[in-house]
PDB file of C-alpha atoms and ligand atoms in Angstrom:
ATOM      1  CA  UNK A1196      25.933   8.344   6.229  1.00 93.00           C
ATOM      2  CA  UNK A1197      22.752   8.263   4.122  1.00 98.00           C
ATOM      3  CA  UNK A1198      23.041   7.646   0.384  1.00 98.00           C
ATOM      4  CA  UNK A1199      21.076   6.165  -2.487  1.00 97.00           C
ATOM      5  CA  UNK A1200      21.192   2.378  -2.660  1.00 98.00           C
ATOM      6  CA  UNK A1201      23.102   0.616  -5.407  1.00 97.00           C
ATOM      7  CA  UNK A1202      22.668  -2.881  -6.818  1.00 95.00           C
ATOM      8  CA  UNK A1203      25.486  -4.342  -4.751  1.00 96.00           C
ATOM      9  CA  UNK A1204      23.796  -3.335  -1.441  1.00 97.00           C
ATOM     10  CA  UNK A1205      21.037  -5.846  -2.078  1.00 97.00           C
ATOM     11  CA  UNK A1206      22.706  -8.896  -0.560  1.00 96.00           C
ATOM     12  CA  UNK A1207      23.765  -7.166   2.669  1.00 96.00           C
ATOM     13  CA  UNK A1208      20.364  -5.584   3.100  1.00 97.00           C
ATOM     14  CA  UNK A1209      18.300  -8.663   2.369  1.00 97.00           C
ATOM     15  CA  UNK A1210      20.247 -10.466   5.105  1.00 96.00           C
ATOM     16  CA  UNK A1211      18.488  -8.343   7.728  1.00 96.00           C
ATOM     17  CA  UNK A1212      15.189  -8.078   5.829  1.00 97.00           C
ATOM     18  CA  UNK A1213      14.172 -11.747   5.809  1.00 93.00           C
ATOM     19  CA  UNK A1214      12.290 -12.387   9.032  1.00 92.00           C
ATOM     20  CA  UNK A1215      11.288  -8.868   9.942  1.00 95.00           C
ATOM     21  CA  UNK A1216       7.683  -9.813  10.653  1.00 93.00           C
ATOM     22  CA  UNK A1217       5.967 -13.057  11.716  1.00 90.00           C
ATOM     23  CA  UNK A1218       5.122 -13.657   8.036  1.00 88.00           C
ATOM     24  CA  UNK A1219       8.614 -12.750   6.718  1.00 93.00           C
ATOM     25  CA  UNK A1220       9.227  -9.628   4.609  1.00 95.00           C
ATOM     26  CA  UNK A1221       8.579  -8.307   1.108  1.00 93.00           C
ATOM     27  CA  UNK A1222      11.730  -6.211   0.492  1.00 96.00           C
ATOM     28  CA  UNK A1223      13.340  -8.890  -1.729  1.00 95.00           C
ATOM     29  CA  UNK A1224      10.362  -8.671  -4.123  1.00 90.00           C
ATOM     30  CA  UNK A1225      10.291  -4.887  -4.422  1.00 91.00           C
ATOM     31  CA  UNK A1226      14.033  -4.135  -4.265  1.00 94.00           C
ATOM     32  CA  UNK A1227      14.579  -3.979  -8.051  1.00 93.00           C
ATOM     33  CA  UNK A1228      11.474  -1.810  -8.615  1.00 91.00           C
ATOM     34  CA  UNK A1229      12.346   0.580  -5.814  1.00 93.00           C
ATOM     35  CA  UNK A1230      15.907   0.912  -7.089  1.00 95.00           C
ATOM     36  CA  UNK A1231      14.494   1.920 -10.496  1.00 93.00           C
ATOM     37  CA  UNK A1232      11.938   4.285  -8.926  1.00 91.00           C
ATOM     38  CA  UNK A1233      14.850   6.163  -7.299  1.00 91.00           C
ATOM     39  CA  UNK A1234      15.372   7.320  -3.718  1.00 96.00           C
ATOM     40  CA  UNK A1235      15.871   3.893  -2.221  1.00 98.00           C
ATOM     41  CA  UNK A1236      17.967   5.139   0.694  1.00 98.00           C
ATOM     42  CA  UNK A1237      20.633   3.331   2.648  1.00 98.00           C
ATOM     43  CA  UNK A1238      22.093   4.240   6.031  1.00 98.00           C
ATOM     44  CA  UNK A1239      25.669   2.961   6.282  1.00 97.00           C
ATOM     45  CA  UNK A1240      27.737   2.471   9.411  1.00 93.00           C
ATOM     46  CA  UNK A1241      30.104   1.645   7.662  1.00 94.00           C
ATOM     47  CA  UNK A1242      28.176  -1.144   5.892  1.00 95.00           C
ATOM     48  CA  UNK A1243      24.429  -0.765   5.167  1.00 97.00           C
ATOM     49  CA  UNK A1244      22.373  -1.150   8.375  1.00 98.00           C
ATOM     50  CA  UNK A1245      19.159   0.632   7.477  1.00 98.00           C
ATOM     51  CA  UNK A1246      16.973   1.371   4.467  1.00 98.00           C
ATOM     52  CA  UNK A1247      13.832   3.147   3.414  1.00 98.00           C
ATOM     53  CA  UNK A1248      12.215   4.097   0.138  1.00 97.00           C
ATOM     54  CA  UNK A1249      11.037   7.652  -0.458  1.00 97.00           C
ATOM     55  CA  UNK A1250       8.635   7.817  -3.357  1.00 95.00           C
ATOM     56  CA  UNK A1251       7.473  11.141  -4.700  1.00 94.00           C
ATOM     57  CA  UNK A1252       4.336  10.813  -6.768  1.00 87.00           C
ATOM     58  CA  UNK A1253       1.409  13.076  -7.658  1.00 86.00           C
ATOM     59  CA  UNK A1254       2.242  15.679  -5.024  1.00 90.00           C
ATOM     60  CA  UNK A1255       2.674  13.072  -2.277  1.00 94.00           C
ATOM     61  CA  UNK A1256       5.680  11.627  -0.479  1.00 97.00           C
ATOM     62  CA  UNK A1257       5.349   7.953   0.486  1.00 96.00           C
ATOM     63  CA  UNK A1258       7.899   6.642   2.964  1.00 98.00           C
ATOM     64  CA  UNK A1259       7.928   2.872   2.850  1.00 96.00           C
ATOM     65  CA  UNK A1260      10.061  -0.150   3.658  1.00 97.00           C
ATOM     66  CA  UNK A1261      11.794   1.325   6.715  1.00 98.00           C
ATOM     67  CA  UNK A1262      14.107  -1.369   8.039  1.00 98.00           C
ATOM     68  CA  UNK A1263      16.926  -1.181  10.562  1.00 98.00           C
ATOM     69  CA  UNK A1264      19.171  -4.149  11.259  1.00 97.00           C
ATOM     70  CA  UNK A1265      18.232  -5.609  14.689  1.00 96.00           C
ATOM     71  CA  UNK A1266      21.764  -4.934  16.026  1.00 94.00           C
ATOM     72  CA  UNK A1267      21.535  -1.227  15.261  1.00 97.00           C
ATOM     73  CA  UNK A1268      18.122  -0.229  16.537  1.00 98.00           C
ATOM     74  CA  UNK A1269      17.277   2.659  18.923  1.00 98.00           C
ATOM     75  CA  UNK A1270      20.137   4.790  17.537  1.00 97.00           C
ATOM     76  CA  UNK A1271      17.822   7.120  15.569  1.00 98.00           C
ATOM     77  CA  UNK A1272      18.765   5.490  12.262  1.00 98.00           C
ATOM     78  CA  UNK A1273      15.129   5.180  11.156  1.00 98.00           C
ATOM     79  CA  UNK A1274      14.456   8.732  12.370  1.00 98.00           C
ATOM     80  CA  UNK A1275      17.312  10.033  10.235  1.00 98.00           C
ATOM     81  CA  UNK A1276      16.171   8.066   7.177  1.00 98.00           C
ATOM     82  CA  UNK A1277      12.673   9.523   7.537  1.00 98.00           C
ATOM     83  CA  UNK A1278      13.937  13.106   7.981  1.00 98.00           C
ATOM     84  CA  UNK A1279      16.175  12.663   4.927  1.00 98.00           C
ATOM     85  CA  UNK A1280      13.161  11.388   2.927  1.00 98.00           C
ATOM     86  CA  UNK A1281      11.099  14.382   4.007  1.00 98.00           C
ATOM     87  CA  UNK A1282      13.862  16.701   2.724  1.00 98.00           C
ATOM     88  CA  UNK A1283      13.624  14.935  -0.653  1.00 97.00           C
ATOM     89  CA  UNK A1284       9.877  15.574  -0.574  1.00 97.00           C
ATOM     90  CA  UNK A1285      10.361  19.263   0.144  1.00 97.00           C
ATOM     91  CA  UNK A1286      13.003  19.573  -2.593  1.00 96.00           C
ATOM     92  CA  UNK A1287      10.317  18.249  -4.943  1.00 96.00           C
ATOM     93  CA  UNK A1288       7.852  20.842  -3.573  1.00 96.00           C
ATOM     94  CA  UNK A1289       5.781  18.123  -1.907  1.00 97.00           C
ATOM     95  CA  UNK A1290       4.031  19.188   1.261  1.00 94.00           C
ATOM     96  CA  UNK A1291       2.433  15.960   2.532  1.00 96.00           C
ATOM     97  CA  UNK A1292       4.107  12.735   3.588  1.00 98.00           C
ATOM     98  CA  UNK A1293       2.387   9.364   4.153  1.00 97.00           C
ATOM     99  CA  UNK A1294       3.201   6.025   5.771  1.00 98.00           C
ATOM    100  CA  UNK A1295       1.330   2.762   6.321  1.00 97.00           C
ATOM    101  CA  UNK A1296       1.933   0.958   9.599  1.00 98.00           C
ATOM    102  CA  UNK A1297       0.432  -2.273  10.938  1.00 97.00           C
ATOM    103  CA  UNK A1298      -1.776  -1.487  13.942  1.00 98.00           C
ATOM    104  CA  UNK A1299       0.263  -3.952  16.039  1.00 96.00           C
ATOM    105  CA  UNK A1300       3.677  -2.440  15.137  1.00 97.00           C
ATOM    106  CA  UNK A1301       4.179  -0.368  18.287  1.00 97.00           C
ATOM    107  CA  UNK A1302       7.838   0.421  17.557  1.00 98.00           C
ATOM    108  CA  UNK A1303       7.056   1.853  14.159  1.00 98.00           C
ATOM    109  CA  UNK A1304       3.943   3.717  15.340  1.00 98.00           C
ATOM    110  CA  UNK A1305       5.934   5.304  18.170  1.00 98.00           C
ATOM    111  CA  UNK A1306       8.641   6.209  15.691  1.00 98.00           C
ATOM    112  CA  UNK A1307       6.213   7.889  13.278  1.00 98.00           C
ATOM    113  CA  UNK A1308       4.326   9.713  16.029  1.00 98.00           C
ATOM    114  CA  UNK A1309       7.614  10.920  17.559  1.00 98.00           C
ATOM    115  CA  UNK A1310       8.364  12.535  14.179  1.00 98.00           C
ATOM    116  CA  UNK A1311       5.020  14.344  13.930  1.00 98.00           C
ATOM    117  CA  UNK A1312       2.888  11.858  11.954  1.00 98.00           C
ATOM    118  CA  UNK A1313      -0.761  11.374  12.886  1.00 98.00           C
ATOM    119  CA  UNK A1314      -3.069   8.448  12.226  1.00 98.00           C
ATOM    120  CA  UNK A1315      -5.711   9.545   9.736  1.00 96.00           C
ATOM    121  CA  UNK A1316      -7.425   6.269   8.807  1.00 96.00           C
ATOM    122  CA  UNK A1317      -7.391   2.567   9.576  1.00 98.00           C
ATOM    123  CA  UNK A1318      -7.595   0.027   6.766  1.00 98.00           C
ATOM    124  CA  UNK A1319      -7.845  -3.740   6.432  1.00 98.00           C
ATOM    125  CA  UNK A1320      -6.049  -5.965   3.961  1.00 97.00           C
ATOM    126  CA  UNK A1321      -7.797  -9.158   2.816  1.00 98.00           C
ATOM    127  CA  UNK A1322      -6.603 -11.748   0.315  1.00 97.00           C
ATOM    128  CA  UNK A1323      -9.105 -13.366  -2.045  1.00 97.00           C
ATOM    129  CA  UNK A1324      -8.668 -16.605  -3.967  1.00 97.00           C
ATOM    130  CA  UNK A1325      -9.626 -16.677  -7.670  1.00 96.00           C
ATOM    131  CA  UNK A1326     -12.564 -18.951  -8.492  1.00 95.00           C
ATOM    132  CA  UNK A1327     -14.928 -19.493 -11.422  1.00 94.00           C
ATOM    133  CA  UNK A1328     -18.369 -18.027 -10.681  1.00 92.00           C
ATOM    134  CA  UNK A1329     -20.870 -17.056 -13.381  1.00 87.00           C
ATOM    135  CA  UNK A1330     -23.659 -14.482 -13.768  1.00 83.00           C
ATOM    136  CA  UNK A1331     -22.632 -11.906 -11.206  1.00 88.00           C
ATOM    137  CA  UNK A1332     -24.695  -8.687 -11.240  1.00 85.00           C
ATOM    138  CA  UNK A1333     -21.980  -6.067 -11.685  1.00 92.00           C
ATOM    139  CA  UNK A1334     -21.965  -2.769 -13.491  1.00 94.00           C
ATOM    140  CA  UNK A1335     -19.237  -0.410 -14.608  1.00 95.00           C
ATOM    141  CA  UNK A1336     -19.479   3.161 -13.334  1.00 93.00           C
ATOM    142  CA  UNK A1337     -18.559   6.315 -15.267  1.00 91.00           C
ATOM    143  CA  UNK A1338     -19.353   8.873 -12.612  1.00 88.00           C
ATOM    144  CA  UNK A1339     -19.121   8.499  -8.866  1.00 88.00           C
ATOM    145  CA  UNK A1340     -19.733  10.733  -5.887  1.00 85.00           C
ATOM    146  CA  UNK A1341     -16.281  11.510  -4.558  1.00 83.00           C
ATOM    147  CA  UNK A1342     -17.776  12.446  -1.172  1.00 84.00           C
ATOM    148  CA  UNK A1343     -18.868   8.825  -0.740  1.00 83.00           C
ATOM    149  CA  UNK A1344     -15.850   7.347  -2.526  1.00 87.00           C
ATOM    150  CA  UNK A1345     -13.035   9.849  -1.950  1.00 88.00           C
ATOM    151  CA  UNK A1346      -9.913   7.904  -2.900  1.00 93.00           C
ATOM    152  CA  UNK A1347      -8.440   4.766  -4.401  1.00 95.00           C
ATOM    153  CA  UNK A1348      -5.277   2.747  -3.975  1.00 96.00           C
ATOM    154  CA  UNK A1349      -2.699   2.176  -6.665  1.00 93.00           C
ATOM    155  CA  UNK A1350       0.241  -0.100  -5.770  1.00 89.00           C
ATOM    156  CA  UNK A1351      -0.479   0.497  -2.043  1.00 91.00           C
ATOM    157  CA  UNK A1352      -0.463   4.268  -2.411  1.00 91.00           C
ATOM    158  CA  UNK A1353      -3.571   6.319  -1.717  1.00 93.00           C
ATOM    159  CA  UNK A1354      -4.735   8.824  -4.334  1.00 92.00           C
ATOM    160  CA  UNK A1355      -7.745  11.159  -4.472  1.00 90.00           C
ATOM    161  CA  UNK A1356     -10.589  10.150  -6.767  1.00 91.00           C
ATOM    162  CA  UNK A1357     -10.666  13.450  -8.608  1.00 90.00           C
ATOM    163  CA  UNK A1358     -12.299  14.047 -11.978  1.00 90.00           C
ATOM    164  CA  UNK A1359      -9.225  13.126 -14.016  1.00 91.00           C
ATOM    165  CA  UNK A1360      -8.617   9.846 -12.155  1.00 93.00           C
ATOM    166  CA  UNK A1361     -12.345   8.931 -12.360  1.00 94.00           C
ATOM    167  CA  UNK A1362     -12.271   9.559 -16.098  1.00 94.00           C
ATOM    168  CA  UNK A1363      -9.159   7.457 -16.615  1.00 95.00           C
ATOM    169  CA  UNK A1364     -10.310   4.605 -14.364  1.00 96.00           C
ATOM    170  CA  UNK A1365     -13.804   4.467 -15.858  1.00 95.00           C
ATOM    171  CA  UNK A1366     -12.478   4.449 -19.431  1.00 96.00           C
ATOM    172  CA  UNK A1367     -10.478   1.373 -18.467  1.00 96.00           C
ATOM    173  CA  UNK A1368     -13.562  -0.231 -16.815  1.00 95.00           C
ATOM    174  CA  UNK A1369     -11.839  -0.162 -13.451  1.00 96.00           C
ATOM    175  CA  UNK A1370     -14.765   1.159 -11.399  1.00 96.00           C
ATOM    176  CA  UNK A1371     -17.302  -1.545 -10.628  1.00 96.00           C
ATOM    177  CA  UNK A1372     -20.383  -1.624  -8.446  1.00 94.00           C
ATOM    178  CA  UNK A1373     -23.210  -3.942  -7.545  1.00 91.00           C
ATOM    179  CA  UNK A1374     -26.224  -1.653  -7.177  1.00 82.00           C
ATOM    180  CA  UNK A1375     -28.580  -3.665  -5.022  1.00 82.00           C
ATOM    181  CA  UNK A1376     -29.954  -0.763  -3.017  1.00 76.00           C
ATOM    182  CA  UNK A1377     -29.262   2.966  -2.870  1.00 78.00           C
ATOM    183  CA  UNK A1378     -26.319   2.395  -0.619  1.00 80.00           C
ATOM    184  CA  UNK A1379     -24.298  -0.022  -2.717  1.00 87.00           C
ATOM    185  CA  UNK A1380     -20.694  -1.184  -2.591  1.00 92.00           C
ATOM    186  CA  UNK A1381     -18.132  -0.039  -5.104  1.00 94.00           C
ATOM    187  CA  UNK A1382     -14.630  -1.124  -6.005  1.00 96.00           C
ATOM    188  CA  UNK A1383     -11.733   0.345  -7.946  1.00 97.00           C
ATOM    189  CA  UNK A1384      -9.417  -2.111  -9.630  1.00 97.00           C
ATOM    190  CA  UNK A1385      -5.724  -1.586 -10.275  1.00 97.00           C
ATOM    191  CA  UNK A1386      -2.798  -3.887 -10.984  1.00 95.00           C
ATOM    192  CA  UNK A1387       0.320  -3.910  -8.828  1.00 92.00           C
ATOM    193  CA  UNK A1388       3.410  -2.283 -10.289  1.00 86.00           C
ATOM    194  CA  UNK A1389       5.600  -4.324  -7.951  1.00 83.00           C
ATOM    195  CA  UNK A1390       4.132  -7.822  -7.982  1.00 85.00           C
ATOM    196  CA  UNK A1391       3.301  -9.740 -11.156  1.00 86.00           C
ATOM    197  CA  UNK A1392      -0.295 -10.853 -11.748  1.00 93.00           C
ATOM    198  CA  UNK A1393      -1.614  -9.072  -8.691  1.00 94.00           C
ATOM    199  CA  UNK A1394      -4.987  -7.370  -8.717  1.00 97.00           C
ATOM    200  CA  UNK A1395      -5.549  -4.693  -6.072  1.00 97.00           C
ATOM    201  CA  UNK A1396      -9.137  -3.714  -5.296  1.00 98.00           C
ATOM    202  CA  UNK A1397     -10.045  -0.684  -3.200  1.00 98.00           C
ATOM    203  CA  UNK A1398     -13.408  -1.683  -1.791  1.00 97.00           C
ATOM    204  CA  UNK A1399     -16.048   0.588  -0.292  1.00 95.00           C
ATOM    205  CA  UNK A1400     -18.308  -1.925   1.363  1.00 94.00           C
ATOM    206  CA  UNK A1401     -21.681  -0.317   2.049  1.00 89.00           C
ATOM    207  CA  UNK A1402     -23.937  -3.354   1.864  1.00 90.00           C
ATOM    208  CA  UNK A1403     -23.079  -7.030   2.477  1.00 92.00           C
ATOM    209  CA  UNK A1404     -24.966  -8.498  -0.460  1.00 92.00           C
ATOM    210  CA  UNK A1405     -23.515  -5.960  -2.829  1.00 93.00           C
ATOM    211  CA  UNK A1406     -20.018  -6.601  -1.413  1.00 96.00           C
ATOM    212  CA  UNK A1407     -20.391 -10.362  -1.876  1.00 95.00           C
ATOM    213  CA  UNK A1408     -21.280  -9.812  -5.532  1.00 95.00           C
ATOM    214  CA  UNK A1409     -18.183  -7.691  -6.017  1.00 97.00           C
ATOM    215  CA  UNK A1410     -16.003 -10.308  -4.306  1.00 97.00           C
ATOM    216  CA  UNK A1411     -17.441 -13.043  -6.547  1.00 96.00           C
ATOM    217  CA  UNK A1412     -16.846 -10.889  -9.629  1.00 96.00           C
ATOM    218  CA  UNK A1413     -13.219 -10.362  -8.570  1.00 97.00           C
ATOM    219  CA  UNK A1414     -12.737 -14.102  -8.000  1.00 97.00           C
ATOM    220  CA  UNK A1415     -14.055 -14.807 -11.472  1.00 96.00           C
ATOM    221  CA  UNK A1416     -11.920 -12.039 -12.982  1.00 95.00           C
ATOM    222  CA  UNK A1417      -8.949 -13.572 -11.178  1.00 95.00           C
ATOM    223  CA  UNK A1418      -9.563 -16.900 -12.935  1.00 95.00           C
ATOM    224  CA  UNK A1419     -10.222 -15.321 -16.347  1.00 94.00           C
ATOM    225  CA  UNK A1420      -7.227 -13.014 -16.257  1.00 93.00           C
ATOM    226  CA  UNK A1421      -4.954 -15.494 -14.461  1.00 94.00           C
ATOM    227  CA  UNK A1422      -4.232 -13.249 -11.476  1.00 95.00           C
ATOM    228  CA  UNK A1423      -2.130 -15.081  -8.897  1.00 92.00           C
ATOM    229  CA  UNK A1424      -3.172 -12.749  -6.095  1.00 93.00           C
ATOM    230  CA  UNK A1425      -6.192 -10.591  -5.376  1.00 97.00           C
ATOM    231  CA  UNK A1426      -5.621  -8.020  -2.651  1.00 97.00           C
ATOM    232  CA  UNK A1427      -8.627  -6.238  -1.159  1.00 98.00           C
ATOM    233  CA  UNK A1428      -8.103  -2.982   0.727  1.00 98.00           C
ATOM    234  CA  UNK A1429     -11.061  -1.645   2.651  1.00 98.00           C
ATOM    235  CA  UNK A1430     -11.976   0.348   5.730  1.00 96.00           C
ATOM    236  CA  UNK A1431     -14.920  -1.916   6.506  1.00 95.00           C
ATOM    237  CA  UNK A1432     -15.233  -5.323   8.130  1.00 95.00           C
ATOM    238  CA  UNK A1433     -16.147  -7.601   5.219  1.00 97.00           C
ATOM    239  CA  UNK A1434     -18.818 -10.318   5.368  1.00 94.00           C
ATOM    240  CA  UNK A1435     -17.743 -13.969   5.463  1.00 96.00           C
ATOM    241  CA  UNK A1436     -17.011 -15.092   1.923  1.00 96.00           C
ATOM    242  CA  UNK A1437     -15.428 -18.321   0.691  1.00 96.00           C
ATOM    243  CA  UNK A1438     -11.799 -17.683  -0.314  1.00 97.00           C
ATOM    244  CA  UNK A1439     -11.611 -14.363   1.560  1.00 98.00           C
ATOM    245  CA  UNK A1440      -9.044 -14.058   4.361  1.00 98.00           C
ATOM    246  CA  UNK A1441      -8.271 -11.092   6.601  1.00 97.00           C
ATOM    247  CA  UNK A1442      -4.475 -10.626   6.584  1.00 95.00           C
ATOM    248  CA  UNK A1443      -3.768  -7.455   8.521  1.00 94.00           C
ATOM    249  CA  UNK A1444      -5.076  -4.132   9.733  1.00 97.00           C
ATOM    250  CA  UNK A1445      -2.971  -1.009   9.341  1.00 98.00           C
ATOM    251  CA  UNK A1446      -3.048   2.727   9.880  1.00 98.00           C
ATOM    252  CA  UNK A1447      -2.548   5.386   7.239  1.00 97.00           C
ATOM    253  CA  UNK A1448      -0.400   8.137   8.788  1.00 98.00           C
ATOM    254  CA  UNK A1449       0.120  11.596   7.445  1.00 97.00           C
ATOM    255  CA  UNK A1450       2.355  14.590   8.134  1.00 98.00           C
ATOM    256  CA  UNK A1451       2.344  18.057   6.691  1.00 98.00           C
ATOM    257  CA  UNK A1452       5.914  18.957   5.732  1.00 97.00           C
ATOM    258  CA  UNK A1453       5.369  22.722   5.877  1.00 94.00           C
TER     259      UNK A1453
HETATM  260  C1  COA B1288      10.692   0.354  13.626  1.00 64.58           C
HETATM  261  C2  COA B1288      12.181   0.500  13.315  1.00 64.58           C
HETATM  262  C3  COA B1288      12.331   0.914  11.859  1.00 64.58           C
HETATM  263  C4  COA B1288      12.749   1.592  14.229  1.00 64.58           C
HETATM  264  O1  COA B1288      14.100   1.854  13.846  1.00 64.58           O
HETATM  265  P1  COA B1288      15.119   2.536  14.872  1.00 64.58           P
HETATM  266  O2  COA B1288      16.285   3.023  14.070  1.00 64.58           O
HETATM  267  O3  COA B1288      15.400   1.631  15.986  1.00 64.58           O
HETATM  268  O4  COA B1288      14.250   3.763  15.378  1.00 64.58           O
HETATM  269  P2  COA B1288      14.793   5.093  16.083  1.00 64.58           P
HETATM  270  O5  COA B1288      16.026   4.804  16.855  1.00 64.58           O
HETATM  271  O6  COA B1288      14.874   6.178  15.072  1.00 64.58           O
HETATM  272  O7  COA B1288      13.585   5.377  17.095  1.00 64.58           O
HETATM  273  C5  COA B1288      12.983   6.639  17.261  1.00 64.58           C
HETATM  274  C6  COA B1288      11.858   6.537  18.256  1.00 64.58           C
HETATM  275  O8  COA B1288      10.889   5.585  17.793  1.00 64.58           O
HETATM  276  C7  COA B1288      10.328   4.868  18.927  1.00 64.58           C
HETATM  277  N1  COA B1288      10.760   3.476  18.906  1.00 64.58           N
HETATM  278  C8  COA B1288      11.650   2.876  18.078  1.00 64.58           C
HETATM  279  N2  COA B1288      11.749   1.566  18.350  1.00 64.58           N
HETATM  280  C9  COA B1288      10.901   1.309  19.376  1.00 64.58           C
HETATM  281  C10 COA B1288      10.549   0.150  20.102  1.00 64.58           C
HETATM  282  N3  COA B1288      11.128  -1.041  19.831  1.00 64.58           N
HETATM  283  N4  COA B1288       9.624   0.247  21.064  1.00 64.58           N
HETATM  284  C11 COA B1288       9.034   1.433  21.335  1.00 64.58           C
HETATM  285  N5  COA B1288       9.330   2.588  20.699  1.00 64.58           N
HETATM  286  C12 COA B1288      10.248   2.533  19.725  1.00 64.58           C
HETATM  287  C13 COA B1288      10.905   5.556  20.157  1.00 64.58           C
HETATM  288  O9  COA B1288      10.063   6.652  20.447  1.00 64.58           O
HETATM  289  C14 COA B1288      12.247   6.038  19.608  1.00 64.58           C
HETATM  290  O10 COA B1288      12.808   7.075  20.368  1.00 64.58           O
HETATM  291  P3  COA B1288      13.695   6.703  21.678  1.00 64.58           P
HETATM  292  O11 COA B1288      14.667   5.632  21.281  1.00 64.58           O
HETATM  293  O12 COA B1288      14.346   8.012  22.008  1.00 64.58           O
HETATM  294  O13 COA B1288      12.717   6.218  22.710  1.00 64.58           O
HETATM  295  C15 COA B1288      12.973  -0.802  13.593  1.00 64.58           C
HETATM  296  O14 COA B1288      12.599  -1.303  14.867  1.00 64.58           O
HETATM  297  C16 COA B1288      12.713  -1.889  12.573  1.00 64.58           C
HETATM  298  O15 COA B1288      13.417  -2.008  11.559  1.00 64.58           O
HETATM  299  N6  COA B1288      11.677  -2.689  12.830  1.00 64.58           N
HETATM  300  C17 COA B1288      11.266  -3.765  11.891  1.00 64.58           C
HETATM  301  C18 COA B1288      10.733  -3.220  10.591  1.00 64.58           C
HETATM  302  C19 COA B1288       9.552  -2.299  10.773  1.00 64.58           C
HETATM  303  O16 COA B1288       8.687  -2.486  11.606  1.00 64.58           O
HETATM  304  N7  COA B1288       9.540  -1.277   9.899  1.00 64.58           N
HETATM  305  C20 COA B1288       8.483  -0.309   9.849  1.00 64.58           C
HETATM  306  C21 COA B1288       7.399  -0.792   8.981  1.00 64.58           C
HETATM  307  S1  COA B1288       6.146   0.419   8.821  1.00 64.58           S
END
């Protein structure tokens, strides 16, 4: 009953993935990418009534985009899709699985917890509007303390900031800071693989003034590089800043597969 999705499933699936949340849904924008990335799974009964994407990357399994048609819920369809995804992870010798779930999505949190996932962190998503601002005191970092800055986000997937990723990111000038005091804020910049012209900044906000400088730098970068969207992901509550809007708060959940 579970198989890999094919192009022709798209129409049927998007019919029940339009108004999933109060703000709509994003499946229509990522469908083509997820199909290419492989392991976009469909539950059919007999037509497609559920989906999820199982991405295996850098020794991690990311289970994302779980959707079950409203008429077919509470029949363990999502549970089966998740278990199937975990088997794919294990076949690829991956031992840890991750999910992101909005803090207000009780159904999905209950689902994940019922399958052995635990909440490990809580993150906030802010949007930031591009704007021209000059003379912002920013510097590029080559080395960082991974105890203070342990991970970064790439296309909404969390990766450790180990030596090889720090080297790669710093060579590309993707690690920026605004060193106002000893305890300064730092951000890691990546571009979305799924959405065009979208800048994603992991932000460690340690000091409000330093954070505001980083936000201004990102707004200016957004104008210069013609980014349509700037997405800020952070664990901290950010200071008020013109053009900055808190969108949602979500949990990072984790499960060991062995
Ligand atoms: C969340 C969602 C995927 C669950 O799919 P589902 O196939 O109905 O889930 P399951 O039948 O496998 O549920 C397994 C368990 O999860 C929990 N659960 C699922 N839906 C729930 C709900 N509406 N309220 C409370 N708990 C719920 C229950 O513990 C359930 O076990 P039970 O039915 O024996 O009580 C589905 O409601 C959905 O598509 N929601 C909209 C999209 C969404 O939120 N996706 C997840 C984004 S992270």
